[in-house]
């Protein structure tokens, strides 16, 4: 029977941790970090190392790693979380190249810290394979790879259909690409290991403590106030739940399923011995990994958005989303048609109105933030953590000059327009994907219109 929710399969495998004590009464610290996902934890990690005298509190509503950081697809990759064109419009080409260099560096930096802190997170750095299985997808892939190379990613290369299938045998492959700047991780193992490392450094993590409102100098909870001259918001897809921030970032759902461990004869048909992360070029794209214990974990959009910016209940996922993901799995790998789905879950990621991630600290209020990673946060959170460290310490560094620093955009539309907009966009993407699977050679104009209207690209 498929387990639905329970946060994620990654915790079913690694074990749901015992919750740390909650805040009990008001406290004074130097830095308060709201949210114990990768963003909050990386920030605490680097900040405490840079200045061990700082009193840092991480305040987390459930447990560290409860959010997307413990539920994601495990793609640790150097892709920029946002549109290069938009960052270049405001900061120029060189600034975007600098951002890309730092993003690629994040992959190795996360691997370095994991090794240094003895965190075994099933990491394999074998890069990312993108696969095209319709003519329109293949055209988009060629444009995408040419764009990557134009932006300095010269080691991102096209693969022929045979080369792609010799790595991962996806049915009906017409071509693919490979980028070396990516690694597979087990997210819950990484985020739990990181939270322990942060605690060892002397940071206090208060769990089971929800921040209701953030004001300059204070974060308010039911259990007491955290007074601090610097308060950093690291709540990503949950940000809408904090007073006054409902329309800042849209909580977009992403859902995943994981198979039972696959028998050897199925793996011999699929290949995938390199454990690259795998994605496709559909408009409503999927992402997948081969897990350390021989399963396929695959994710996609499912029901993209819940009315009123609501989030899920501990990862529980609609049955139609589970069916849709299973259909994608079998379409990609027909030999999985009889395998059991062991677990399904969902999570939320934060999407700003311009689909570009942002990090910043306003020294006049002491309020900082990082997020809006639009589903690219596993590596970007590490850059956010190091950037927030420099901003808090008032250091002018290469990181604080990157084009995503201090970026602010307008809010999302009020309901029902927000809901209608996202529903329309994903209906357009699904229709376009259906047309393309039916043999359409070019990208469907409705998908292009959806991109333009949403501002996604
Ligand atoms: C299903 C799924 C698959 C994904 N796959 C990938 C992938 O393969 N690669 C990739 O790069 N990205 C992926 N992402 C995105 C990536 O996981 C996120 O961008 C990243 O984990 C964000 O980290 P974070 O710390 O900013 O947010 P989160 O991990 O969501 O952490 C925010 C934390 O804040 C806490 N919190 C929220 N509100 C409050 C409050 N009011 N008070 C106190 N605490 C609060 C939450 O409980 C949570 O623990 C995926 C996301 C999802 C949902």
CSV table of C-alpha atoms and ligand atoms in Angstrom, one decimal:
chain,number,residue,atom,x,y,z
A,1,UNK,CA,0.0,0.0,0.0
A,2,UNK,CA,1.2,3.5,-0.9
A,3,UNK,CA,2.0,5.7,2.2
A,4,UNK,CA,0.7,9.1,1.5
A,5,UNK,CA,2.2,12.1,3.2
A,6,UNK,CA,4.1,11.6,6.5
A,7,UNK,CA,6.3,14.4,5.3
A,8,UNK,CA,8.3,12.3,2.8
A,9,UNK,CA,9.8,9.0,1.9
A,10,UNK,CA,13.2,10.4,2.8
A,11,UNK,CA,12.1,10.5,6.4
A,12,UNK,CA,10.5,7.1,6.2
A,13,UNK,CA,14.0,5.9,5.2
A,14,UNK,CA,16.1,8.1,7.5
A,15,UNK,CA,13.6,8.2,10.5
A,16,UNK,CA,11.6,11.1,11.6
A,17,UNK,CA,13.7,12.8,14.3
A,18,UNK,CA,12.7,13.5,17.9
A,19,UNK,CA,11.6,17.1,18.1
A,20,UNK,CA,14.0,19.5,19.8
A,21,UNK,CA,12.5,21.6,22.7
A,22,UNK,CA,10.3,24.6,21.8
A,23,UNK,CA,10.9,28.2,22.9
A,24,UNK,CA,9.6,28.7,26.4
A,25,UNK,CA,9.5,32.4,27.2
A,26,UNK,CA,11.0,35.4,25.6
A,27,UNK,CA,14.7,35.6,24.8
A,28,UNK,CA,17.3,38.0,23.5
A,29,UNK,CA,19.8,37.0,20.8
A,30,UNK,CA,22.0,38.7,18.2
A,31,UNK,CA,20.5,36.9,15.2
A,32,UNK,CA,17.1,35.2,14.9
A,33,UNK,CA,16.6,33.0,11.9
A,34,UNK,CA,13.0,32.0,11.2
A,35,UNK,CA,12.8,28.6,9.5
A,36,UNK,CA,15.0,25.6,9.9
A,37,UNK,CA,15.3,24.4,6.3
A,38,UNK,CA,18.5,24.6,4.2
A,39,UNK,CA,18.4,28.4,4.0
A,40,UNK,CA,18.1,28.9,7.8
A,41,UNK,CA,20.6,26.2,8.6
A,42,UNK,CA,23.3,27.2,6.1
A,43,UNK,CA,23.0,30.7,7.3
A,44,UNK,CA,23.4,29.7,10.9
A,45,UNK,CA,26.3,27.4,10.0
A,46,UNK,CA,28.4,30.0,8.2
A,47,UNK,CA,27.5,32.8,10.5
A,48,UNK,CA,28.5,31.0,13.6
A,49,UNK,CA,31.7,29.8,12.1
A,50,UNK,CA,32.6,33.4,11.0
A,51,UNK,CA,31.8,34.8,14.5
A,52,UNK,CA,31.5,32.2,17.2
A,53,UNK,CA,30.5,34.9,19.8
A,54,UNK,CA,27.2,35.5,18.0
A,55,UNK,CA,24.1,34.3,19.9
A,56,UNK,CA,22.0,32.7,17.1
A,57,UNK,CA,18.6,31.2,17.5
A,58,UNK,CA,16.8,29.2,14.7
A,59,UNK,CA,13.0,29.2,15.3
A,60,UNK,CA,11.2,26.3,13.4
A,61,UNK,CA,7.5,25.7,13.4
A,62,UNK,CA,7.8,21.8,13.3
A,63,UNK,CA,11.3,20.3,13.0
A,64,UNK,CA,14.4,21.3,11.1
A,65,UNK,CA,14.0,19.9,7.6
A,66,UNK,CA,10.2,19.7,7.8
A,67,UNK,CA,9.7,21.8,4.7
A,68,UNK,CA,10.9,21.4,1.1
A,69,UNK,CA,14.5,20.8,2.3
A,70,UNK,CA,13.4,17.4,3.6
A,71,UNK,CA,11.1,16.5,0.8
A,72,UNK,CA,12.8,17.5,-2.5
A,73,UNK,CA,14.0,15.5,-5.5
A,74,UNK,CA,17.6,15.5,-4.3
A,75,UNK,CA,18.9,17.4,-7.3
A,76,UNK,CA,21.9,19.3,-6.0
A,77,UNK,CA,22.7,21.3,-9.1
A,78,UNK,CA,24.2,24.5,-10.3
A,79,UNK,CA,21.3,25.9,-12.3
A,80,UNK,CA,20.4,29.6,-11.6
A,81,UNK,CA,17.1,29.9,-9.7
A,82,UNK,CA,15.6,32.6,-11.9
A,83,UNK,CA,15.9,34.1,-15.3
A,84,UNK,CA,19.4,35.0,-16.5
A,85,UNK,CA,17.9,37.6,-18.8
A,86,UNK,CA,16.1,39.4,-15.9
A,87,UNK,CA,19.3,39.5,-13.8
A,88,UNK,CA,21.3,40.7,-16.8
A,89,UNK,CA,18.7,43.4,-17.4
A,90,UNK,CA,19.4,44.9,-14.0
A,91,UNK,CA,23.1,44.0,-13.5
A,92,UNK,CA,24.6,43.1,-16.9
A,93,UNK,CA,26.1,40.0,-18.3
A,94,UNK,CA,29.2,39.7,-16.2
A,95,UNK,CA,27.1,39.7,-13.0
A,96,UNK,CA,25.1,36.7,-14.3
A,97,UNK,CA,28.3,34.9,-15.2
A,98,UNK,CA,29.6,35.6,-11.7
A,99,UNK,CA,26.3,34.2,-10.3
A,100,UNK,CA,26.6,31.1,-12.4
A,101,UNK,CA,30.2,30.5,-11.2
A,102,UNK,CA,29.1,30.7,-7.6
A,103,UNK,CA,26.2,28.4,-8.3
A,104,UNK,CA,28.4,25.7,-9.7
A,105,UNK,CA,30.7,26.2,-6.7
A,106,UNK,CA,27.8,25.4,-4.4
A,107,UNK,CA,27.6,21.8,-5.6
A,108,UNK,CA,31.2,21.2,-4.5
A,109,UNK,CA,30.8,23.3,-1.3
A,110,UNK,CA,27.8,21.2,-0.1
A,111,UNK,CA,29.8,18.0,-0.9
A,112,UNK,CA,32.8,19.4,1.0
A,113,UNK,CA,30.8,20.4,4.1
A,114,UNK,CA,29.0,17.0,4.1
A,115,UNK,CA,32.3,15.2,4.1
A,116,UNK,CA,33.8,17.6,6.7
A,117,UNK,CA,30.8,17.1,9.1
A,118,UNK,CA,30.6,13.4,8.4
A,119,UNK,CA,27.1,13.6,6.9
A,120,UNK,CA,26.3,10.6,4.8
A,121,UNK,CA,23.6,11.8,2.4
A,122,UNK,CA,24.0,9.2,-0.4
A,123,UNK,CA,25.8,11.9,-2.5
A,124,UNK,CA,26.9,10.9,-6.0
A,125,UNK,CA,28.2,13.7,-8.3
A,126,UNK,CA,27.4,12.4,-11.7
A,127,UNK,CA,25.8,15.4,-13.2
A,128,UNK,CA,22.3,15.8,-14.7
A,129,UNK,CA,20.8,14.3,-17.8
A,130,UNK,CA,17.9,16.0,-19.5
A,131,UNK,CA,15.9,13.9,-22.0
A,132,UNK,CA,13.7,14.9,-24.9
A,133,UNK,CA,11.1,12.4,-26.1
A,134,UNK,CA,9.0,14.5,-28.5
A,135,UNK,CA,10.3,16.6,-31.5
A,136,UNK,CA,9.2,19.8,-29.8
A,137,UNK,CA,11.0,18.9,-26.6
A,138,UNK,CA,14.2,18.2,-28.6
A,139,UNK,CA,14.0,21.6,-30.2
A,140,UNK,CA,13.6,23.2,-26.8
A,141,UNK,CA,16.5,21.2,-25.5
A,142,UNK,CA,18.8,22.3,-28.3
A,143,UNK,CA,17.9,26.0,-27.6
A,144,UNK,CA,18.4,25.4,-23.9
A,145,UNK,CA,21.8,23.8,-24.3
A,146,UNK,CA,22.9,26.5,-26.7
A,147,UNK,CA,21.8,29.1,-24.2
A,148,UNK,CA,23.7,27.3,-21.4
A,149,UNK,CA,26.9,27.3,-23.5
A,150,UNK,CA,26.4,31.0,-24.4
A,151,UNK,CA,26.3,31.8,-20.7
A,152,UNK,CA,29.6,30.0,-20.1
A,153,UNK,CA,28.4,26.5,-19.3
A,154,UNK,CA,30.6,25.0,-22.0
A,155,UNK,CA,30.7,21.6,-20.3
A,156,UNK,CA,26.9,21.3,-20.8
A,157,UNK,CA,26.7,19.1,-23.9
A,158,UNK,CA,24.1,17.6,-26.2
A,159,UNK,CA,23.9,13.9,-26.3
A,160,UNK,CA,22.5,11.8,-29.2
A,161,UNK,CA,19.6,9.5,-28.6
A,162,UNK,CA,22.0,6.5,-28.3
A,163,UNK,CA,24.3,8.3,-26.0
A,164,UNK,CA,21.4,9.4,-23.8
A,165,UNK,CA,19.9,5.9,-23.7
A,166,UNK,CA,23.3,4.3,-22.9
A,167,UNK,CA,23.2,6.3,-19.7
A,168,UNK,CA,19.4,6.1,-18.9
A,169,UNK,CA,17.1,4.2,-21.2
A,170,UNK,CA,14.0,6.4,-21.3
A,171,UNK,CA,11.4,5.2,-23.8
A,172,UNK,CA,11.2,7.1,-27.1
A,173,UNK,CA,14.3,9.2,-26.4
A,174,UNK,CA,15.1,11.5,-29.3
A,175,UNK,CA,18.1,13.2,-27.7
A,176,UNK,CA,19.4,14.4,-24.4
A,177,UNK,CA,22.0,16.6,-22.7
A,178,UNK,CA,24.4,16.2,-19.8
A,179,UNK,CA,25.7,18.8,-17.4
A,180,UNK,CA,28.5,17.7,-14.9
A,181,UNK,CA,27.5,20.4,-12.4
A,182,UNK,CA,25.0,18.3,-10.4
A,183,UNK,CA,24.8,15.6,-7.8
A,184,UNK,CA,22.2,13.3,-6.3
A,185,UNK,CA,21.5,13.6,-2.6
A,186,UNK,CA,19.1,12.1,0.0
A,187,UNK,CA,17.6,15.4,1.2
A,188,UNK,CA,16.5,14.3,4.7
A,189,UNK,CA,19.9,12.9,5.5
A,190,UNK,CA,21.6,16.1,4.4
A,191,UNK,CA,19.3,18.5,6.3
A,192,UNK,CA,19.3,16.5,9.5
A,193,UNK,CA,23.1,16.2,9.4
A,194,UNK,CA,23.3,19.9,8.8
A,195,UNK,CA,21.0,20.7,11.7
A,196,UNK,CA,23.1,18.6,14.0
A,197,UNK,CA,26.3,20.3,12.8
A,198,UNK,CA,24.8,23.7,13.4
A,199,UNK,CA,23.8,22.7,16.9
A,200,UNK,CA,27.3,21.4,17.6
A,201,UNK,CA,28.6,24.8,16.7
A,202,UNK,CA,26.5,26.3,19.5
A,203,UNK,CA,23.4,27.5,17.7
A,204,UNK,CA,20.1,26.9,19.5
A,205,UNK,CA,17.3,25.4,17.3
A,206,UNK,CA,13.8,25.9,18.8
A,207,UNK,CA,11.4,23.4,17.2
A,208,UNK,CA,7.6,23.3,17.5
A,209,UNK,CA,7.6,27.1,17.6
A,210,UNK,CA,5.7,29.0,14.9
A,211,UNK,CA,6.6,32.7,14.3
A,212,UNK,CA,3.3,34.6,13.7
A,213,UNK,CA,4.7,38.0,12.9
A,214,UNK,CA,8.1,39.5,12.2
A,215,UNK,CA,8.7,43.2,13.2
A,216,UNK,CA,12.0,45.1,13.3
A,217,UNK,CA,13.7,43.8,16.5
A,218,UNK,CA,11.3,41.0,17.3
A,219,UNK,CA,9.8,37.7,16.1
A,220,UNK,CA,6.5,36.9,17.8
A,221,UNK,CA,5.4,33.4,18.7
A,222,UNK,CA,2.8,31.9,21.0
A,223,UNK,CA,5.6,30.7,23.3
A,224,UNK,CA,7.3,34.1,23.7
A,225,UNK,CA,9.2,36.7,21.7
A,226,UNK,CA,12.6,36.4,20.2
A,227,UNK,CA,14.2,39.9,20.4
A,228,UNK,CA,17.2,40.4,18.0
A,229,UNK,CA,18.6,43.3,16.1
A,230,UNK,CA,18.8,41.0,13.1
A,231,UNK,CA,15.9,38.8,12.0
A,232,UNK,CA,16.3,36.6,8.9
A,233,UNK,CA,13.3,35.1,7.2
A,234,UNK,CA,14.0,31.7,5.8
A,235,UNK,CA,10.5,30.3,5.4
A,236,UNK,CA,10.4,30.0,1.6
A,237,UNK,CA,7.1,28.3,0.4
A,238,UNK,CA,5.5,28.9,3.8
A,239,UNK,CA,6.1,32.6,3.9
A,240,UNK,CA,2.5,33.4,3.1
A,241,UNK,CA,1.6,32.1,6.6
A,242,UNK,CA,3.4,35.0,8.3
A,243,UNK,CA,1.3,38.1,9.1
A,244,UNK,CA,1.5,40.6,6.3
A,245,UNK,CA,3.3,38.4,3.8
A,246,UNK,CA,0.4,36.5,2.2
A,247,UNK,CA,1.0,37.8,-1.4
A,248,UNK,CA,4.8,38.0,-1.3
A,249,UNK,CA,5.8,34.5,-2.7
A,250,UNK,CA,3.3,32.1,-4.1
A,251,UNK,CA,3.5,28.6,-2.5
A,252,UNK,CA,3.8,26.3,-5.5
A,253,UNK,CA,3.2,22.6,-4.9
A,254,UNK,CA,5.5,19.9,-6.1
A,255,UNK,CA,4.8,16.2,-5.5
A,256,UNK,CA,6.8,13.0,-5.6
A,257,UNK,CA,6.4,9.3,-5.7
A,258,UNK,CA,8.9,6.6,-5.0
A,259,UNK,CA,8.8,3.0,-6.2
A,260,UNK,CA,9.6,-0.1,-4.3
A,261,UNK,CA,13.3,-1.2,-4.8
A,262,UNK,CA,13.3,-2.4,-8.4
A,263,UNK,CA,14.4,-5.9,-9.3
A,264,UNK,CA,17.7,-6.5,-11.1
A,265,UNK,CA,16.0,-7.4,-14.4
A,266,UNK,CA,14.1,-4.0,-14.5
A,267,UNK,CA,17.4,-2.1,-13.7
A,268,UNK,CA,19.1,-4.0,-16.5
A,269,UNK,CA,16.6,-2.6,-18.9
A,270,UNK,CA,16.8,0.9,-17.5
A,271,UNK,CA,20.5,1.2,-17.0
A,272,UNK,CA,21.1,4.4,-15.0
A,273,UNK,CA,24.2,2.9,-13.4
A,274,UNK,CA,25.8,6.4,-13.1
A,275,UNK,CA,23.0,7.7,-10.8
A,276,UNK,CA,22.7,11.1,-12.7
A,277,UNK,CA,19.7,13.2,-11.8
A,278,UNK,CA,17.2,13.0,-14.6
A,279,UNK,CA,14.7,15.6,-16.0
A,280,UNK,CA,12.7,16.1,-19.1
A,281,UNK,CA,11.7,19.0,-21.3
A,282,UNK,CA,8.0,18.9,-20.9
A,283,UNK,CA,6.3,22.2,-20.0
A,284,UNK,CA,5.0,20.5,-16.8
A,285,UNK,CA,8.4,18.9,-16.4
A,286,UNK,CA,9.4,16.0,-14.2
A,287,UNK,CA,12.6,15.3,-12.2
A,288,UNK,CA,13.9,12.0,-10.9
A,289,UNK,CA,16.7,10.2,-9.2
A,290,UNK,CA,17.8,6.6,-8.7
A,291,UNK,CA,18.0,6.2,-4.9
A,292,UNK,CA,20.8,4.6,-3.1
A,293,UNK,CA,18.6,1.5,-2.4
A,294,UNK,CA,17.6,1.1,-6.0
A,295,UNK,CA,14.2,2.8,-6.3
A,296,UNK,CA,13.1,5.5,-8.7
A,297,UNK,CA,11.9,8.7,-7.0
A,298,UNK,CA,10.1,11.0,-9.5
A,299,UNK,CA,8.4,14.3,-9.0
A,300,UNK,CA,6.3,16.9,-10.9
A,301,UNK,CA,3.8,19.6,-10.4
A,302,UNK,CA,0.5,17.7,-9.7
A,303,UNK,CA,-2.0,20.2,-8.4
A,304,UNK,CA,0.1,23.3,-8.7
A,305,UNK,CA,-1.4,25.7,-6.2
A,306,UNK,CA,-4.0,25.6,-3.4
A,307,UNK,CA,-6.5,28.5,-3.2
A,308,UNK,CA,-5.5,31.2,-0.8
A,309,UNK,CA,-1.8,30.2,-0.7
A,310,UNK,CA,-2.5,27.3,1.6
A,311,UNK,CA,0.1,24.6,2.2
A,312,UNK,CA,-0.3,20.8,2.4
A,313,UNK,CA,-1.0,18.8,5.5
A,314,UNK,CA,2.3,17.0,6.3
A,315,UNK,CA,2.9,16.2,2.6
A,316,UNK,CA,-0.4,14.5,1.9
A,317,UNK,CA,-1.0,14.3,-1.9
A,318,UNK,CA,-4.2,14.1,-4.0
A,319,UNK,CA,-4.8,10.7,-5.6
A,320,UNK,CA,-5.0,12.2,-9.1
A,321,UNK,CA,-1.5,13.6,-8.6
A,322,UNK,CA,-0.2,10.2,-7.6
A,323,UNK,CA,-1.8,8.6,-10.7
A,324,UNK,CA,-0.4,11.3,-12.9
A,325,UNK,CA,3.1,10.8,-11.6
A,326,UNK,CA,2.8,7.1,-12.0
A,327,UNK,CA,1.7,7.6,-15.6
A,328,UNK,CA,4.8,9.7,-16.3
A,329,UNK,CA,7.0,7.0,-14.6
A,330,UNK,CA,5.6,4.2,-16.8
A,331,UNK,CA,5.8,6.4,-19.9
A,332,UNK,CA,9.5,7.0,-19.3
A,333,UNK,CA,10.2,3.5,-18.1
A,334,UNK,CA,7.6,1.0,-19.4
A,335,UNK,CA,9.3,-1.8,-17.5
A,336,UNK,CA,8.1,-0.3,-14.2
A,337,UNK,CA,4.4,-0.8,-15.1
A,338,UNK,CA,3.9,-3.5,-12.4
A,339,UNK,CA,6.1,-2.1,-9.7
A,340,UNK,CA,4.6,-0.9,-6.5
A,341,UNK,CA,4.6,2.8,-5.4
A,342,UNK,CA,5.8,2.8,-1.8
A,343,UNK,CA,5.3,6.4,-0.9
A,344,UNK,CA,3.8,9.7,-2.3
A,345,UNK,CA,4.3,13.1,-0.8
A,346,UNK,CA,4.2,16.9,-1.6
A,347,UNK,CA,5.8,20.1,-0.5
A,348,UNK,CA,5.8,23.8,-1.3
A,349,UNK,CA,8.4,26.0,-2.9
A,350,UNK,CA,8.3,29.8,-3.0
A,351,UNK,CA,7.7,31.6,-6.3
A,352,UNK,CA,8.2,35.4,-6.5
A,353,UNK,CA,6.1,37.4,-9.0
A,354,UNK,CA,9.1,37.6,-11.4
A,355,UNK,CA,10.2,33.9,-10.8
A,356,UNK,CA,13.6,35.1,-9.7
A,357,UNK,CA,15.2,34.2,-6.3
A,358,UNK,CA,16.3,36.8,-3.9
A,359,UNK,CA,18.4,37.4,-0.8
A,360,UNK,CA,18.9,40.5,1.2
A,361,UNK,CA,19.2,42.4,4.5
A,362,UNK,CA,17.8,45.9,5.1
A,363,UNK,CA,20.2,47.3,7.8
A,364,UNK,CA,17.7,50.1,8.6
A,365,UNK,CA,15.2,47.6,9.9
A,366,UNK,CA,17.5,44.6,10.7
A,367,UNK,CA,15.2,42.4,8.6
A,368,UNK,CA,16.6,40.0,6.1
A,369,UNK,CA,15.4,37.2,3.8
A,370,UNK,CA,16.3,34.6,1.3
A,371,UNK,CA,14.2,32.4,-0.9
A,372,UNK,CA,11.9,32.4,-3.9
A,373,UNK,CA,14.1,29.6,-5.4
A,374,UNK,CA,11.3,28.4,-7.8
A,375,UNK,CA,12.2,24.8,-7.2
A,376,UNK,CA,16.0,25.3,-7.5
A,377,UNK,CA,16.8,25.7,-3.9
A,378,UNK,CA,19.0,22.7,-2.9
A,379,UNK,CA,22.2,24.3,-4.1
A,380,UNK,CA,21.0,28.0,-4.0
A,381,UNK,CA,20.3,27.8,-0.3
A,382,UNK,CA,24.0,27.3,0.3
A,383,UNK,CA,24.8,30.4,-1.6
A,384,UNK,CA,22.0,32.2,0.3
A,385,UNK,CA,23.6,31.1,3.6
A,386,UNK,CA,27.0,32.4,2.8
A,387,UNK,CA,25.6,35.6,1.3
A,388,UNK,CA,23.5,36.3,4.4
A,389,UNK,CA,26.6,35.7,6.6
A,390,UNK,CA,28.4,38.5,4.7
A,391,UNK,CA,25.4,40.8,4.8
A,392,UNK,CA,25.0,40.3,8.5
A,393,UNK,CA,28.7,41.0,9.1
A,394,UNK,CA,28.5,44.0,6.9
A,395,UNK,CA,31.2,42.7,4.6
A,396,UNK,CA,31.3,43.9,1.0
A,397,UNK,CA,32.3,40.7,-0.9
A,398,UNK,CA,31.9,39.1,-4.3
A,399,UNK,CA,28.8,37.4,-2.9
A,400,UNK,CA,27.1,40.5,-1.7
A,401,UNK,CA,27.5,42.0,-5.2
A,402,UNK,CA,25.7,39.2,-7.0
A,403,UNK,CA,22.6,40.3,-9.0
A,404,UNK,CA,20.0,38.5,-6.8
A,405,UNK,CA,21.1,40.4,-3.7
A,406,UNK,CA,18.5,43.0,-2.6
A,407,UNK,CA,16.1,42.1,-5.4
A,408,UNK,CA,12.5,43.1,-4.6
A,409,UNK,CA,9.5,42.6,-6.9
A,410,UNK,CA,5.8,43.4,-6.7
A,411,UNK,CA,3.4,41.1,-4.9
A,412,UNK,CA,1.2,38.5,-6.4
A,413,UNK,CA,-2.4,39.4,-7.3
A,414,UNK,CA,-5.1,39.0,-4.7
A,415,UNK,CA,-7.4,36.0,-4.9
A,416,UNK,CA,-9.2,34.7,-7.0
A,417,UNK,CA,-6.8,36.1,-9.6
A,418,UNK,CA,-3.8,34.3,-8.2
A,419,UNK,CA,-5.6,31.0,-8.2
A,420,UNK,CA,-7.0,31.5,-11.7
A,421,UNK,CA,-3.7,32.6,-13.1
A,422,UNK,CA,-1.8,29.5,-11.9
A,423,UNK,CA,-4.6,27.1,-12.9
A,424,UNK,CA,-4.8,28.7,-16.4
A,425,UNK,CA,-1.0,28.5,-16.8
A,426,UNK,CA,-0.7,24.8,-15.9
A,427,UNK,CA,-3.8,23.9,-17.9
A,428,UNK,CA,-2.0,25.5,-20.9
A,429,UNK,CA,1.2,23.6,-20.1
A,430,UNK,CA,-0.7,20.3,-19.9
A,431,UNK,CA,-2.5,20.9,-23.1
A,432,UNK,CA,0.7,21.9,-24.8
A,433,UNK,CA,2.4,18.7,-23.5
A,434,UNK,CA,-0.5,16.6,-24.8
A,435,UNK,CA,-0.3,18.2,-28.2
A,436,UNK,CA,3.5,17.7,-28.4
A,437,UNK,CA,3.1,14.0,-27.4
A,438,UNK,CA,0.6,13.7,-30.2
A,439,UNK,CA,3.3,14.7,-32.7
A,440,UNK,CA,3.3,18.5,-32.7
A,441,UNK,CA,6.8,19.5,-33.9
A,442,UNK,CA,7.0,23.0,-32.5
A,443,UNK,CA,6.4,24.4,-29.0
A,444,UNK,CA,2.7,25.1,-28.7
A,445,UNK,CA,1.9,28.8,-28.8
A,446,UNK,CA,-0.4,28.4,-25.7
A,447,UNK,CA,2.6,27.4,-23.6
A,448,UNK,CA,4.6,30.4,-24.9
A,449,UNK,CA,1.7,32.7,-24.1
A,450,UNK,CA,1.4,31.1,-20.6
A,451,UNK,CA,5.1,31.8,-20.1
A,452,UNK,CA,4.8,35.4,-21.2
A,453,UNK,CA,1.6,36.2,-19.2
A,454,UNK,CA,3.0,34.6,-16.0
A,455,UNK,CA,6.4,36.2,-16.4
A,456,UNK,CA,8.0,32.8,-15.9
A,457,UNK,CA,10.7,33.4,-18.5
B,1,LIG,C1,8.7,18.1,-3.8
B,1,LIG,C2,9.8,19.1,-4.0
B,1,LIG,C3,10.9,18.7,-4.8
B,1,LIG,C4,11.9,19.6,-5.0
B,1,LIG,N1,13.0,19.2,-5.7
B,1,LIG,C5,14.1,20.0,-5.8
B,1,LIG,C6,15.3,19.5,-6.3
B,1,LIG,O1,15.4,18.3,-6.7
B,1,LIG,N2,16.4,20.3,-6.5
B,1,LIG,C7,16.3,21.6,-6.0
B,1,LIG,O2,17.3,22.4,-6.2
B,1,LIG,N3,15.2,22.1,-5.4
B,1,LIG,C8,14.1,21.3,-5.2
B,1,LIG,N4,13.0,21.7,-4.6
B,1,LIG,C9,13.1,23.0,-3.9
B,1,LIG,C10,14.0,23.0,-2.7
B,1,LIG,O3,13.7,21.9,-1.9
B,1,LIG,C11,13.7,24.3,-1.9
B,1,LIG,O4,14.0,25.4,-2.7
B,1,LIG,C12,14.6,24.4,-0.7
B,1,LIG,O5,14.6,23.2,0.1
B,1,LIG,C13,14.2,25.6,0.1
B,1,LIG,O6,14.8,25.6,1.4
B,1,LIG,P1,14.4,26.6,2.5
B,1,LIG,O7,15.1,26.3,3.7
B,1,LIG,O8,14.4,27.9,2.0
B,1,LIG,O9,12.8,26.2,2.7
B,1,LIG,P2,12.2,25.0,3.5
B,1,LIG,O10,13.0,23.8,3.4
B,1,LIG,O11,10.7,24.9,3.0
B,1,LIG,O12,12.2,25.5,5.0
B,1,LIG,C14,11.4,26.5,5.5
B,1,LIG,C15,11.2,26.1,7.0
B,1,LIG,O13,10.6,27.1,7.6
B,1,LIG,C16,9.7,26.6,8.6
B,1,LIG,N5,8.6,27.6,8.8
B,1,LIG,C17,7.7,28.0,7.9
B,1,LIG,N6,7.0,29.0,8.4
B,1,LIG,C18,7.4,29.2,9.7
B,1,LIG,C19,7.0,30.0,10.7
B,1,LIG,N7,6.0,30.9,10.6
B,1,LIG,N8,7.7,29.9,11.9
B,1,LIG,C20,8.7,29.1,12.1
B,1,LIG,N9,9.1,28.2,11.1
B,1,LIG,C21,8.5,28.3,9.9
B,1,LIG,C22,9.1,25.4,7.9
B,1,LIG,O14,8.6,24.4,8.7
B,1,LIG,C23,10.4,24.9,7.2
B,1,LIG,O15,11.1,23.9,7.9
B,1,LIG,C24,11.9,20.9,-4.4
B,1,LIG,C25,10.8,21.3,-3.6
B,1,LIG,C26,9.8,20.4,-3.4
B,1,LIG,C27,8.6,20.8,-2.6
